[in-house]
Amino acid sequence: AQKITQTQPGMFVQEKEAVTLDCTYDTSDQSYGLFWYKQPSSGEMIFLIYQGSYDEQNATEGRYSLNFQKARKSANLVISASQLGDSAMYFCAMREGLNTGGFKTIFGAGTRLFVKA
Amino acid sequence: NAGVTQTPKFQVLKTGQSMTLQCAQDMNHNSMYWYRQDPGMGLRLIYYSASEGTTDKGEVPNGYNVSRLNKREFSLRLESAAPSQTSVYFCASMELGHGYTFGSGTRLTVV
């Protein structure tokens, strides 16, 4: 069963506007971590933001925030004030079993974001 | 600069040839990982090493072997390359509670 679902293969956003990239996940673990990564056209993978399942507040890192809705099992990435350099592929990922030594992280298929000038 | 160093960046192999992808990190992370990335499929875990001296299979281990040489180095070996192994390979390391630090990737083509 697919554990990380990113339903938006591609998204367009106007420069300086905010955009939300969707991510839903499936797990029976109580302790897990959620991540977002950015992959520009150059190909490198860049870690953006992390949310632990027990964290009560949504994670924020500069213009990135993670809208964590635990009951709905969603972990959407919000990018505020989009910039042309935000055009990239974005991957949602989950690591299960944090309190039992889990080490495997699984990735969604990704969402390609296009920022228009 | 601190980070994960992966070599080579590009490689073309003939079917049946073998090769080793090298990975080293200088951040003193305990856990290291090998992923492959195929179009439309995100990243899939091949093998990982939770700590020096241990290795475990991920989602797609068939056709690969790994060696955790020391805390810094984690290599991936293809013993007999197949066209299905054409992919982009990423090595990564992680500190608990944080995200991965990835290498720059190896683009492998098997003909």
Short mmCIF file of C-alpha atoms in Angstrom, two decimals:
data_model
loop_
_atom_site.label_atom_id
_atom_site.label_comp_id
_atom_site.label_asym_id
_atom_site.label_seq_id
_atom_site.Cartn_x
_atom_site.Cartn_y
_atom_site.Cartn_z
CA ALA A 1 0.00 0.00 0.00
CA GLN A 2 1.27 3.42 -0.89
CA LYS A 3 2.26 5.20 2.27
CA ILE A 4 3.05 8.66 0.94
CA THR A 5 0.67 10.23 -1.56
CA GLN A 6 1.31 13.42 -3.44
CA THR A 7 -1.73 13.95 -5.64
CA GLN A 8 -0.48 16.98 -7.58
CA PRO A 9 1.97 15.96 -10.32
CA GLY A 10 2.40 19.62 -11.30
CA MET A 11 1.49 23.00 -9.85
CA PHE A 12 1.73 26.56 -11.12
CA VAL A 13 1.99 29.62 -8.90
CA GLN A 14 2.50 33.29 -9.60
CA GLU A 15 5.65 34.83 -8.25
CA LYS A 16 5.16 36.37 -4.77
CA GLU A 17 2.05 34.31 -4.09
CA ALA A 18 1.77 31.47 -1.59
CA VAL A 19 1.36 27.87 -2.67
CA THR A 20 0.41 24.67 -0.86
CA LEU A 21 1.77 21.29 -1.91
CA ASP A 22 -0.31 18.39 -0.67
CA CYS A 23 0.93 15.28 1.07
CA THR A 24 -0.99 12.53 2.81
CA TYR A 25 0.55 9.59 4.57
CA ASP A 26 -0.43 6.28 6.05
CA THR A 27 1.10 4.72 9.12
CA SER A 28 0.07 2.81 12.21
CA ASP A 29 3.09 4.03 14.17
CA GLN A 30 2.61 6.66 16.85
CA SER A 31 6.14 7.98 16.48
CA TYR A 32 7.17 9.13 13.03
CA GLY A 33 8.75 12.01 11.21
CA LEU A 34 7.63 13.89 8.14
CA PHE A 35 10.01 15.64 5.77
CA TRP A 36 9.98 17.77 2.67
CA TYR A 37 12.79 17.90 0.15
CA LYS A 38 13.42 20.09 -2.87
CA GLN A 39 15.06 18.90 -6.06
CA PRO A 40 15.96 21.70 -8.50
CA SER A 41 16.65 20.98 -12.13
CA SER A 42 20.33 20.60 -11.26
CA GLY A 43 19.39 17.32 -9.57
CA GLU A 44 20.58 17.70 -6.01
CA MET A 45 18.25 16.88 -3.11
CA ILE A 46 17.82 19.57 -0.49
CA PHE A 47 16.22 19.06 2.91
CA LEU A 48 13.65 21.75 3.65
CA ILE A 49 11.66 21.01 6.78
CA TYR A 50 10.91 18.37 9.40
CA GLN A 51 7.86 17.65 11.59
CA GLY A 52 7.80 15.06 14.34
CA SER A 53 4.54 13.31 15.07
CA TYR A 54 4.60 14.50 18.67
CA ASP A 55 5.39 18.09 17.80
CA GLU A 56 2.38 20.18 18.74
CA GLN A 57 3.29 23.17 16.67
CA ASN A 58 3.65 23.24 12.92
CA ALA A 59 7.24 23.40 11.77
CA THR A 60 8.49 26.52 10.04
CA GLU A 61 11.76 27.28 8.26
CA GLY A 62 11.89 30.71 6.71
CA ARG A 63 9.34 30.82 3.90
CA TYR A 64 8.49 27.14 4.36
CA SER A 65 5.91 25.84 6.79
CA LEU A 66 4.46 22.42 7.26
CA ASN A 67 0.71 22.29 7.84
CA PHE A 68 0.50 19.15 9.98
CA GLN A 69 -2.97 17.71 10.50
CA LYS A 70 -2.43 14.50 12.39
CA ALA A 71 -6.01 13.25 12.43
CA ARG A 72 -6.25 13.68 8.68
CA LYS A 73 -2.75 12.27 8.17
CA SER A 74 -1.71 15.17 6.06
CA ALA A 75 1.53 17.12 5.99
CA ASN A 76 1.18 19.86 3.42
CA LEU A 77 4.06 22.15 2.56
CA VAL A 78 3.25 25.86 2.34
CA ILE A 79 5.68 28.13 0.52
CA SER A 80 5.00 31.79 1.12
CA ALA A 81 5.99 34.59 -1.26
CA SER A 82 7.07 32.26 -4.07
CA GLN A 83 10.27 33.06 -5.92
CA LEU A 84 11.43 31.98 -9.36
CA GLY A 85 14.09 29.88 -7.68
CA ASP A 86 11.37 27.82 -6.00
CA SER A 87 10.65 26.13 -9.33
CA ALA A 88 11.64 22.54 -8.63
CA MET A 89 10.41 19.08 -7.77
CA TYR A 90 9.22 18.69 -4.18
CA PHE A 91 9.13 15.39 -2.34
CA CYS A 92 7.25 14.52 0.83
CA ALA A 93 8.77 11.74 2.92
CA MET A 94 8.07 9.82 6.11
CA ARG A 95 10.22 7.92 8.57
CA GLU A 96 8.34 5.47 10.78
CA GLY A 97 9.21 3.99 14.13
CA LEU A 98 11.25 6.84 15.52
CA ASN A 99 11.01 5.50 19.07
CA THR A 100 11.88 1.95 18.05
CA GLY A 101 14.97 2.73 16.05
CA GLY A 102 13.30 2.94 12.67
CA PHE A 103 15.65 4.10 9.98
CA LYS A 104 13.78 3.74 6.73
CA THR A 105 12.41 6.83 5.06
CA ILE A 106 9.95 6.46 2.20
CA PHE A 107 9.23 9.11 -0.40
CA GLY A 108 6.24 10.22 -2.37
CA ALA A 109 6.35 10.51 -6.15
CA GLY A 110 6.81 14.27 -6.00
CA THR A 111 5.13 17.47 -7.16
CA ARG A 112 6.72 19.68 -9.77
CA LEU A 113 6.25 23.36 -8.98
CA PHE A 114 6.46 26.04 -11.64
CA VAL A 115 6.73 29.65 -10.50
CA LYS A 116 5.60 32.17 -13.12
CA ALA A 117 7.04 35.67 -13.36
CA ASN B 1 32.63 21.95 2.68
CA ALA B 2 31.03 19.47 5.08
CA GLY B 3 28.65 17.06 3.49
CA VAL B 4 28.27 13.85 1.51
CA THR B 5 30.66 13.12 -1.33
CA GLN B 6 29.61 10.64 -3.99
CA THR B 7 31.66 9.31 -6.88
CA PRO B 8 31.45 8.97 -9.80
CA LYS B 9 28.91 11.53 -11.05
CA PHE B 10 28.29 9.71 -14.31
CA GLN B 11 28.89 6.15 -15.44
CA VAL B 12 28.00 4.03 -18.43
CA LEU B 13 28.23 0.27 -18.04
CA LYS B 14 27.66 -2.64 -20.34
CA THR B 15 25.26 -5.33 -19.23
CA GLY B 16 27.07 -7.75 -16.96
CA GLN B 17 29.82 -5.38 -15.89
CA SER B 18 30.38 -4.58 -12.24
CA MET B 19 31.09 -1.34 -10.47
CA THR B 20 31.18 0.25 -7.04
CA LEU B 21 29.68 3.59 -6.14
CA GLN B 22 31.57 5.35 -3.40
CA CYS B 23 30.10 7.55 -0.70
CA ALA B 24 31.73 9.37 2.20
CA GLN B 25 30.37 11.81 4.78
CA ASP B 26 32.28 14.04 7.15
CA MET B 27 29.46 15.01 9.52
CA ASN B 28 29.98 12.13 11.95
CA HIS B 29 26.51 10.75 11.22
CA ASN B 30 25.81 7.20 12.32
CA SER B 31 23.32 6.23 9.64
CA MET B 32 23.91 6.16 5.90
CA TYR B 33 21.66 5.23 2.98
CA TRP B 34 21.56 4.39 -0.70
CA TYR B 35 18.54 5.36 -2.79
CA ARG B 36 17.72 5.13 -6.44
CA GLN B 37 15.54 7.61 -8.27
CA ASP B 38 13.53 6.66 -11.33
CA PRO B 39 11.17 8.96 -13.22
CA GLY B 40 7.75 9.22 -11.60
CA MET B 41 8.68 6.99 -8.67
CA GLY B 42 10.34 9.24 -6.15
CA LEU B 43 13.28 7.74 -4.30
CA ARG B 44 13.39 4.10 -3.28
CA LEU B 45 15.65 2.77 -0.58
CA ILE B 46 18.16 0.14 -1.69
CA TYR B 47 20.18 -0.45 1.48
CA TYR B 48 20.95 1.38 4.65
CA SER B 49 23.40 1.24 7.51
CA ALA B 50 22.09 2.29 10.89
CA SER B 51 25.57 2.39 12.34
CA GLU B 52 29.11 1.31 11.60
CA GLY B 53 29.24 -2.45 11.19
CA THR B 54 25.57 -2.95 10.30
CA THR B 55 23.72 -2.99 7.01
CA ASP B 56 20.09 -3.77 6.15
CA LYS B 57 17.98 -4.17 3.04
CA GLY B 58 15.57 -1.51 1.91
CA GLU B 59 12.73 -1.70 -0.59
CA VAL B 60 14.73 -2.69 -3.69
CA PRO B 61 17.94 -4.53 -2.67
CA ASN B 62 18.07 -7.15 -5.42
CA GLY B 63 21.15 -6.88 -7.60
CA TYR B 64 23.08 -4.75 -5.12
CA ASN B 65 25.49 -5.20 -2.24
CA VAL B 66 26.83 -2.68 0.23
CA SER B 67 29.77 -2.26 2.54
CA ARG B 68 29.98 0.05 5.52
CA LEU B 69 33.75 0.39 5.48
CA ASN B 70 33.92 2.69 8.51
CA LYS B 71 31.79 5.41 10.01
CA ARG B 72 32.50 7.75 7.09
CA GLU B 73 32.17 5.46 4.08
CA PHE B 74 29.32 3.43 2.64
CA SER B 75 29.74 1.87 -0.79
CA LEU B 76 27.21 0.33 -3.17
CA ARG B 77 28.23 -2.46 -5.54
CA LEU B 78 26.55 -3.73 -8.66
CA GLU B 79 27.97 -7.18 -9.33
CA SER B 80 26.41 -7.75 -12.74
CA ALA B 81 24.74 -4.64 -14.08
CA ALA B 82 21.40 -4.89 -15.86
CA PRO B 83 19.52 -2.29 -17.93
CA SER B 84 16.88 -2.18 -15.17
CA GLN B 85 19.53 -0.65 -12.93
CA THR B 86 19.77 2.44 -15.10
CA SER B 87 18.89 5.15 -12.64
CA VAL B 88 20.16 8.05 -10.58
CA TYR B 89 21.69 6.88 -7.31
CA PHE B 90 21.85 9.00 -4.20
CA CYS B 91 23.81 8.40 -1.07
CA ALA B 92 22.65 10.12 2.12
CA SER B 93 23.43 10.37 5.77
CA MET B 94 21.24 11.50 8.61
CA GLU B 95 21.37 12.82 12.12
CA LEU B 96 18.40 11.70 14.23
CA GLY B 97 15.62 14.27 14.26
CA HIS B 98 16.85 15.95 11.11
CA GLY B 99 16.54 15.34 7.41
CA TYR B 100 18.93 13.64 5.11
CA THR B 101 22.02 15.23 3.71
CA PHE B 102 22.33 13.89 0.20
CA GLY B 103 25.27 13.47 -2.10
CA SER B 104 25.09 15.02 -5.54
CA GLY B 105 24.00 11.77 -7.18
CA THR B 106 25.39 9.30 -9.71
CA ARG B 107 23.71 9.01 -13.08
CA LEU B 108 24.19 5.40 -14.17
CA THR B 109 23.31 4.05 -17.59
CA VAL B 110 23.49 0.34 -18.32
CA VAL B 111 23.46 -0.53 -22.01
#
